[in-house]
Tab-separated table of C-alpha atoms in Angstrom:
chain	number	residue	atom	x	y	z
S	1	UNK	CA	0.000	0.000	0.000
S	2	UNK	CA	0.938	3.103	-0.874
S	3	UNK	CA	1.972	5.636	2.170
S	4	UNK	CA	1.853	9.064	0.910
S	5	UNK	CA	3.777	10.581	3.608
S	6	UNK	CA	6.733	8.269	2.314
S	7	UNK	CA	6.792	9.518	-1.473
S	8	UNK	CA	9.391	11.867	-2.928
S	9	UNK	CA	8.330	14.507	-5.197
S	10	UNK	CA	8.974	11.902	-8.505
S	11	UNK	CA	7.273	8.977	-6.797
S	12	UNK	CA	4.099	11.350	-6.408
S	13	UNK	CA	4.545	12.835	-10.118
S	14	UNK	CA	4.789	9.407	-11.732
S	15	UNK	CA	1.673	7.533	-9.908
S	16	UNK	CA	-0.413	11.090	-11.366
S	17	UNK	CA	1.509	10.294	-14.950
S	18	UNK	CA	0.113	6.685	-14.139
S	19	UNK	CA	-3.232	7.836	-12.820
S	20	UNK	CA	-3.605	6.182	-9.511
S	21	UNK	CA	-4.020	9.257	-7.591
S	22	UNK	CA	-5.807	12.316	-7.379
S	23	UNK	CA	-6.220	14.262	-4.606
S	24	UNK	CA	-2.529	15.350	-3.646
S	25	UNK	CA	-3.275	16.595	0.042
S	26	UNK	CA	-0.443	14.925	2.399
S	27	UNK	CA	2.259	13.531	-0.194
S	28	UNK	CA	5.591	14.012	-0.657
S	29	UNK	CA	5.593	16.288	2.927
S	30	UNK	CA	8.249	18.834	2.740
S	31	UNK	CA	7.891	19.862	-0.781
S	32	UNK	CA	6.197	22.487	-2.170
S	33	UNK	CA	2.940	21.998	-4.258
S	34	UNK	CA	1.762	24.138	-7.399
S	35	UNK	CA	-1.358	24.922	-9.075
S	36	UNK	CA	-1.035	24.768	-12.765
S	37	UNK	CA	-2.139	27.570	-15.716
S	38	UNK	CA	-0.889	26.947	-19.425
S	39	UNK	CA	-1.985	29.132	-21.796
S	40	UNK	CA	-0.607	30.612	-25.525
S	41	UNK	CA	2.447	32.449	-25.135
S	42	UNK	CA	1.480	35.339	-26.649
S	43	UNK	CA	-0.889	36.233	-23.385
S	44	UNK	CA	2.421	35.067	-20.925
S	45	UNK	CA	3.030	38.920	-20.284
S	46	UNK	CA	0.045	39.936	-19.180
S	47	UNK	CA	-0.307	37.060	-16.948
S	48	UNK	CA	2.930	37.185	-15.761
S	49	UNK	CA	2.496	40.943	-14.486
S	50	UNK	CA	-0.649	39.363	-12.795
S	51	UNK	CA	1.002	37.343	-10.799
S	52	UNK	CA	3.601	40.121	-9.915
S	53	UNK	CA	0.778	41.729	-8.861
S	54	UNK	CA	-1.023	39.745	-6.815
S	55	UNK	CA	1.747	37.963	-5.594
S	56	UNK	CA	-0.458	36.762	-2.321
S	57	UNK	CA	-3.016	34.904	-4.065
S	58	UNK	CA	-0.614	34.191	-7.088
S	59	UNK	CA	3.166	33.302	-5.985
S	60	UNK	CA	4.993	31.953	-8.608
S	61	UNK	CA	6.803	28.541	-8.260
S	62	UNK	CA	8.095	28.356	-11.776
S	63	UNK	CA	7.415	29.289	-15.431
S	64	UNK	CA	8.256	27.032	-18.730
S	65	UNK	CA	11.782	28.136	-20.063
S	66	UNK	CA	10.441	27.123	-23.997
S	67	UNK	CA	7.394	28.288	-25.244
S	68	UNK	CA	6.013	25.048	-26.652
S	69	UNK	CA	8.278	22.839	-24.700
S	70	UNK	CA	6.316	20.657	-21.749
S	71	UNK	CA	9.392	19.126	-20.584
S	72	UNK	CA	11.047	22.452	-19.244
S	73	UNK	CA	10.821	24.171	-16.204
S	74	UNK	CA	12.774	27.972	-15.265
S	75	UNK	CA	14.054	28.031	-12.472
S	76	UNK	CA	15.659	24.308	-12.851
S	77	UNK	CA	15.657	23.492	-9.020
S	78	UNK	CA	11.823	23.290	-9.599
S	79	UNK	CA	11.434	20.004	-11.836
S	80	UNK	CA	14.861	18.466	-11.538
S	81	UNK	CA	13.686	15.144	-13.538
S	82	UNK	CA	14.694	14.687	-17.505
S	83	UNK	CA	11.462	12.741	-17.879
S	84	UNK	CA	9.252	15.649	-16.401
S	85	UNK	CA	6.284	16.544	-18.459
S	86	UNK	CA	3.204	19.113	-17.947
S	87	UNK	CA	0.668	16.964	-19.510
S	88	UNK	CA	0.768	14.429	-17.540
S	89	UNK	CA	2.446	14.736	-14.269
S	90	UNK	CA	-0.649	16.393	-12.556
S	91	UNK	CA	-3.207	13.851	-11.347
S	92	UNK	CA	-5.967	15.539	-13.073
S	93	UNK	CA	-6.651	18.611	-15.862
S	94	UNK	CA	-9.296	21.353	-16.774
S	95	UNK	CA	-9.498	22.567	-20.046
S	96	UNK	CA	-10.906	26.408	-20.871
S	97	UNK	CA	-12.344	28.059	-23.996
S	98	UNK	CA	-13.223	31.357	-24.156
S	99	UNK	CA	-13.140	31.338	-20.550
S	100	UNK	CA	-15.104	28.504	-19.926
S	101	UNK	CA	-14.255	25.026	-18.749
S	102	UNK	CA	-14.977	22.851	-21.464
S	103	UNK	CA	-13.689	20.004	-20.026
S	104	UNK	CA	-12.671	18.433	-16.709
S	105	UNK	CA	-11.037	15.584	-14.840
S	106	UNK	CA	-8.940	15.189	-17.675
S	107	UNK	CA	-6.398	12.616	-17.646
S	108	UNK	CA	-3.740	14.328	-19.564
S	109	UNK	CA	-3.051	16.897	-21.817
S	110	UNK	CA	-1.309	14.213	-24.432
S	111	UNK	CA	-4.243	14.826	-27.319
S	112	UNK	CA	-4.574	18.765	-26.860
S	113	UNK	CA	-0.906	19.486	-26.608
S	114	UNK	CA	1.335	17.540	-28.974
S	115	UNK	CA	4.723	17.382	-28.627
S	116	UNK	CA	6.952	17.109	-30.717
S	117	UNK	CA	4.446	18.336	-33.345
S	118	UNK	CA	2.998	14.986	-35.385
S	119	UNK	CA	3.228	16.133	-39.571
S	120	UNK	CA	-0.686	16.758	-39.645
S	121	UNK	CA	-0.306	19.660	-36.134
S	122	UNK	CA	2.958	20.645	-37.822
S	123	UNK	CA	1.048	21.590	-40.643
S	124	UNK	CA	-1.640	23.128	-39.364
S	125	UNK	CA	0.472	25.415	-37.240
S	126	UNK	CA	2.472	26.548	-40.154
S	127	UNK	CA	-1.085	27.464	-42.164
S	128	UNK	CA	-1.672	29.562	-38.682
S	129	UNK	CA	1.019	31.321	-38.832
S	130	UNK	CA	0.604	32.514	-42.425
S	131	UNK	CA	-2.539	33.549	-41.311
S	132	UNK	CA	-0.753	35.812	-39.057
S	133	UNK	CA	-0.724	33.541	-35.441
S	134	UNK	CA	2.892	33.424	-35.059
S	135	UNK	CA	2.287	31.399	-31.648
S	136	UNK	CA	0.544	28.533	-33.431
S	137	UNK	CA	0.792	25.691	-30.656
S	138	UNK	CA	3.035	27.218	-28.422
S	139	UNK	CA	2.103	27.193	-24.632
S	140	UNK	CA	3.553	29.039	-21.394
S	141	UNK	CA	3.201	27.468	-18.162
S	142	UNK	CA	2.970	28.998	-14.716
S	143	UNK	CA	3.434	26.972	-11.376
S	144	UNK	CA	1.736	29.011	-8.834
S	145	UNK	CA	2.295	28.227	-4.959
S	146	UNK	CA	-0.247	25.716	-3.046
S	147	UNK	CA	-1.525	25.695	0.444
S	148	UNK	CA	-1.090	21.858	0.318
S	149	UNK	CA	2.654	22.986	0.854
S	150	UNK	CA	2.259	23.696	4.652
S	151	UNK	CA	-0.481	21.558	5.600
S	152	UNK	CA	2.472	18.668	6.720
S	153	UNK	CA	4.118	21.493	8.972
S	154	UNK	CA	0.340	22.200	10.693
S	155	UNK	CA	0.288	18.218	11.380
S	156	UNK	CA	3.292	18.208	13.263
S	157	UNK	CA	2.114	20.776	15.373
S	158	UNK	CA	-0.941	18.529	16.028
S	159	UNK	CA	-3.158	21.407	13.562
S	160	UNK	CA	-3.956	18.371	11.147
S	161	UNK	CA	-6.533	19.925	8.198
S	162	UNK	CA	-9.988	18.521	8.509
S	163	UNK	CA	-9.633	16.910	4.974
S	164	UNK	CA	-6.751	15.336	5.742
S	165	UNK	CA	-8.569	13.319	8.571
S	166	UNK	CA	-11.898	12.476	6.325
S	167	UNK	CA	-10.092	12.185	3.174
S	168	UNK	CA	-11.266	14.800	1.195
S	169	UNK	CA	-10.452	17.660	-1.127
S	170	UNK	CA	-10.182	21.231	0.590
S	171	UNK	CA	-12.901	23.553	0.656
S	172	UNK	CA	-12.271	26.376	-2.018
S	173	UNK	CA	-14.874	29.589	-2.507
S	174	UNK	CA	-15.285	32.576	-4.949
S	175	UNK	CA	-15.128	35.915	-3.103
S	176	UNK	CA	-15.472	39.568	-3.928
S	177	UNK	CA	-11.821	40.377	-3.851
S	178	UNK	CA	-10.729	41.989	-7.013
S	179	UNK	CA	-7.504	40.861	-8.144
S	180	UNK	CA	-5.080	43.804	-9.859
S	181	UNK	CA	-5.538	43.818	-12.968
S	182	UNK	CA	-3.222	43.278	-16.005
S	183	UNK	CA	-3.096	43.536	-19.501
S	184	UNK	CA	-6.129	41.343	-20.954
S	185	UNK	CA	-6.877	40.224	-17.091
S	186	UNK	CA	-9.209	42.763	-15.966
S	187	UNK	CA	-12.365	41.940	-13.348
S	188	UNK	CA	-10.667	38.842	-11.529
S	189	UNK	CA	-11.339	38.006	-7.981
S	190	UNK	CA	-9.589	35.452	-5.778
S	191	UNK	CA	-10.179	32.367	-4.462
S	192	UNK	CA	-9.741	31.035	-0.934
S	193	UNK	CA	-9.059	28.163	0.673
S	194	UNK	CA	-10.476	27.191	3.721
S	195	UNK	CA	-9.736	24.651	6.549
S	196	UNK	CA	-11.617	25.163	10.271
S	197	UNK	CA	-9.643	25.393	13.590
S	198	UNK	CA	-10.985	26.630	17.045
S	199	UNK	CA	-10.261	29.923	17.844
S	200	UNK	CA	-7.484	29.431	20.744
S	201	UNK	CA	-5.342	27.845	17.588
S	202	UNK	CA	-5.823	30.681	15.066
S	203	UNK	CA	-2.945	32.730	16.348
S	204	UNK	CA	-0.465	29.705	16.242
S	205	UNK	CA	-2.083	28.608	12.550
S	206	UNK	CA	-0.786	31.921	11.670
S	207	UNK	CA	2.297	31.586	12.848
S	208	UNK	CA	3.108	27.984	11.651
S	209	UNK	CA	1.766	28.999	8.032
S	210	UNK	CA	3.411	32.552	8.244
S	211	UNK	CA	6.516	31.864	6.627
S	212	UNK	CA	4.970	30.111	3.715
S	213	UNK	CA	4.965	32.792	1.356
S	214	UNK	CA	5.775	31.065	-1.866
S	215	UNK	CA	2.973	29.223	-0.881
S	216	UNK	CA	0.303	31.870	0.025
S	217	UNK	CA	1.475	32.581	3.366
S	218	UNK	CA	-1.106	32.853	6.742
S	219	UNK	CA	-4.628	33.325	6.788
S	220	UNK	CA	-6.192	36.414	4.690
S	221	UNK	CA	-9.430	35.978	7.318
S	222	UNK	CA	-11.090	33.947	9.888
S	223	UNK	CA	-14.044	33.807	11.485
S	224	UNK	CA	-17.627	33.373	11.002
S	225	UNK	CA	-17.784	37.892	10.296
S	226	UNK	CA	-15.208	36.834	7.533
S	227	UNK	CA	-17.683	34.897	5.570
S	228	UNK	CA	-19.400	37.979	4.735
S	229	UNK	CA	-16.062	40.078	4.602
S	230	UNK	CA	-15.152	38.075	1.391
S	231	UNK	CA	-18.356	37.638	-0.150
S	232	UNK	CA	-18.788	33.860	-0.029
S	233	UNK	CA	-21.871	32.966	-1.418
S	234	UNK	CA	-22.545	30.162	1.088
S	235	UNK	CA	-20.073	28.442	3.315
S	236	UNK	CA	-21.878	25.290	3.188
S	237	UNK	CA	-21.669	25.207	-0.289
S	238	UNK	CA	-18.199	25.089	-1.742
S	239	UNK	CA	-17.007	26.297	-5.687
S	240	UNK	CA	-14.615	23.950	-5.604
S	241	UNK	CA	-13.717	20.873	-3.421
S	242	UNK	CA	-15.641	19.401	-1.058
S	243	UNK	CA	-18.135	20.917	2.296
S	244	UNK	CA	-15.821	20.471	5.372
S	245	UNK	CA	-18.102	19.697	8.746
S	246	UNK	CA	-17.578	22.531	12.091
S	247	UNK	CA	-16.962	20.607	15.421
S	248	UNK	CA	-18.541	23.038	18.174
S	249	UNK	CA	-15.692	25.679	19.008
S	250	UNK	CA	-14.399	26.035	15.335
S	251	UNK	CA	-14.513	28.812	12.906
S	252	UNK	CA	-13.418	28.939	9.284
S	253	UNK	CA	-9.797	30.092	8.533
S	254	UNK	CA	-9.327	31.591	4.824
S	255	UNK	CA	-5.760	31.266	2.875
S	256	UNK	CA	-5.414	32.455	-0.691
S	257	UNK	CA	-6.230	29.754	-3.295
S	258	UNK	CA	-4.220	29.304	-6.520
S	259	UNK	CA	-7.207	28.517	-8.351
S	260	UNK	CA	-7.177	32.209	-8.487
S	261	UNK	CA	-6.070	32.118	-11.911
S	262	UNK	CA	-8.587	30.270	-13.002
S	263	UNK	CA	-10.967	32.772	-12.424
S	264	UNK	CA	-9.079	35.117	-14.281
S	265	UNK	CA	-9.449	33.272	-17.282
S	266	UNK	CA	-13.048	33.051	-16.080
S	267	UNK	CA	-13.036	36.852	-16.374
S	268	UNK	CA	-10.706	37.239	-19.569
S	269	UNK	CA	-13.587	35.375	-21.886
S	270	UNK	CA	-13.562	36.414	-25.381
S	271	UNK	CA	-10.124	37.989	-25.267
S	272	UNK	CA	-8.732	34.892	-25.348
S	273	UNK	CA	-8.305	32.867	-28.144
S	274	UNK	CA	-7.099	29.071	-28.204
S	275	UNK	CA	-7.138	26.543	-25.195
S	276	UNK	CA	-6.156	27.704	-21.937
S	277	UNK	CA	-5.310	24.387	-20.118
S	278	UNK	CA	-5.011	24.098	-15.594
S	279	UNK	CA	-5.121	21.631	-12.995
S	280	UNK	CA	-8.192	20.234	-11.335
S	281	UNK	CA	-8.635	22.011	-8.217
S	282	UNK	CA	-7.051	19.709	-5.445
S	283	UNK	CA	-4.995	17.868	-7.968
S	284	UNK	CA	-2.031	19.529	-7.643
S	285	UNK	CA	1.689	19.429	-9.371
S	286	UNK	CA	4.391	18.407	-6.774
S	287	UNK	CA	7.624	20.186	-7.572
S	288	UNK	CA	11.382	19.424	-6.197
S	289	UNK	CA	11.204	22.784	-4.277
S	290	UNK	CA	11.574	22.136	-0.571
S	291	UNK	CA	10.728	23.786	2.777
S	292	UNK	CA	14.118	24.584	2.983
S	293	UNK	CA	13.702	27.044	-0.020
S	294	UNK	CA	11.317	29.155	1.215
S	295	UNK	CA	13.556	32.062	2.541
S	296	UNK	CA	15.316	32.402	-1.497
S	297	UNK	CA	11.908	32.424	-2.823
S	298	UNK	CA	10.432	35.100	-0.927
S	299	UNK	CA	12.511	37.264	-3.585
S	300	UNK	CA	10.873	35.089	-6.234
S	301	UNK	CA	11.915	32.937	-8.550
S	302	UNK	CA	14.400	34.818	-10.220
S	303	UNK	CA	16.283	34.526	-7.081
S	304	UNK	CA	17.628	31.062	-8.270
């Protein structure tokens, strides 16, 4: 039986290349987890300056070094396997048109993402560029920072996430906070995360999670007033994930979510054209960073 406590950051990315798991809560503790947005290179600016601006609810892990290349992640430290590839080394993928999921649980990326080009996508892109898209299949990837990351630090200090104990999928909701907008992305709002804790452990939560800013950091809000604060439609009721049950004493606690960038494809629509592929909320990419790297990335990734 598979422990995932024991895995290394490969042994988790090859059972989700193999498809045996899917929700990536407790593996490989120690490393840090990232959410997942590919979409053409020729909107990797504007997103890019998103995430520089919203660095809370966006904090980037990574970005692909080759437009068009799956297999290659800047910095390296991130994905420090040869056989590494974005289509299939998340347990489970979302696909977006016009800002609209068109498709989801998706295995892999293998059949909307070819690479190297077969003759028949190799022709087609060269007809798109003569028509003037110079991009043709070419995809940038960003690796934006998890909450998953710190949830094995909050176990040791006996703070175990309620999922983690009833073996679902964190509870993830829409709220009313606008993102900063940039380029294209205009109108986005975040999403947060949510796990409960009493409030006597709110103040060490905070602390523990704190120093996890590659990875969203503490708490944005907590409490039952902070429902309302962020707009949440109905706490019973998640977006995304699964409904997490209160024992008497507990309150919600709210990190940034980095399905955030999901939304701002959401918001985007129209203005993009072409797929716009991420991960399945919960289903996250495990990358080689470690705890240990937290301090360098605070800078950001061009740090390394």
């Amino acid at each position: 039986m598979t422990i995932p406590s024991t895995l290394t950051s490969q042994q988790t990315r090859l059972l989700a290349r193999q498809n045996t798991i899917t929700n990536t809560a407790g593996y490989s503790p120690g490393t840090l987890q990232a959410n997942l947005l590919i979409l053409p290179h020729k909107y990797s600016e504007d997103f890019h300056n998103l995430c520089l601006r919203n660095p809370v609810a966006c904090p980037l892990l990574g970005i692909s070094s080759a437009p068009g290349n799956p297999h290659q992640i800047t910095p390296s430290r991130c994905i420090q396997s040869p056989d590494f590839d974005l289509r299939t080394d998340c347990p489970r993928y979302r696909v977006y048109k016009h800002g609209k999921c068109v498709e989801a649980n998706k295995r892999d990326l293998l059949d909307v993402w070819p690479y190297p080009f077969t003759p028949q996508k190799q022709l087609q892109q060269q007809q798109e560029e003569e028509a003037g898209n110079k991009d043709g299949e070419q995809y940038t990837a960003f690796l934006i920072g998890c909450s998953f990351s710190f949830e094995s630090a909050l176990h040791d200090a006996n703070l175990t996430p309620r999922h983690h104990l009833t073996s679902t999928i964190v509870a993830m909701y829409r709220t009313t906070i606008p993102l900063l907008p940039a380029g294209i992305f205009t109108n986005g709002t975040c999403i947060v995360s949510m796990r409960p804790y009493r409030e006597e452990d709110i103040e060490r939560v905070r602390e523990i999670t704190r120093p996890y800013l590659a990875t969203h950091g503490e708490p944005v809000d907590w409490g039952w007033d902070a429902v309302k604060r962020l707009g949440i439609r109905d706490i019973e009721d998640p977006d995304f994930g699964e409904r997490q049950d209160f024992e008497p004493g507990e309150v919600p606690v709210f990190w940034a979510c980095g399905v955030t960038p999901q939304m701002a494809i959401e918001a985007a629509g129209e203005k993009i054209e072409g797929l716009v592929f991420a991960h399945e909320p919960g289903h996250m990419l495990v990358t080689d960073w470690r705890v240990e790297d937290l301090e360098r990335l605070k800078g950001g990734v061009g740090c390394f």
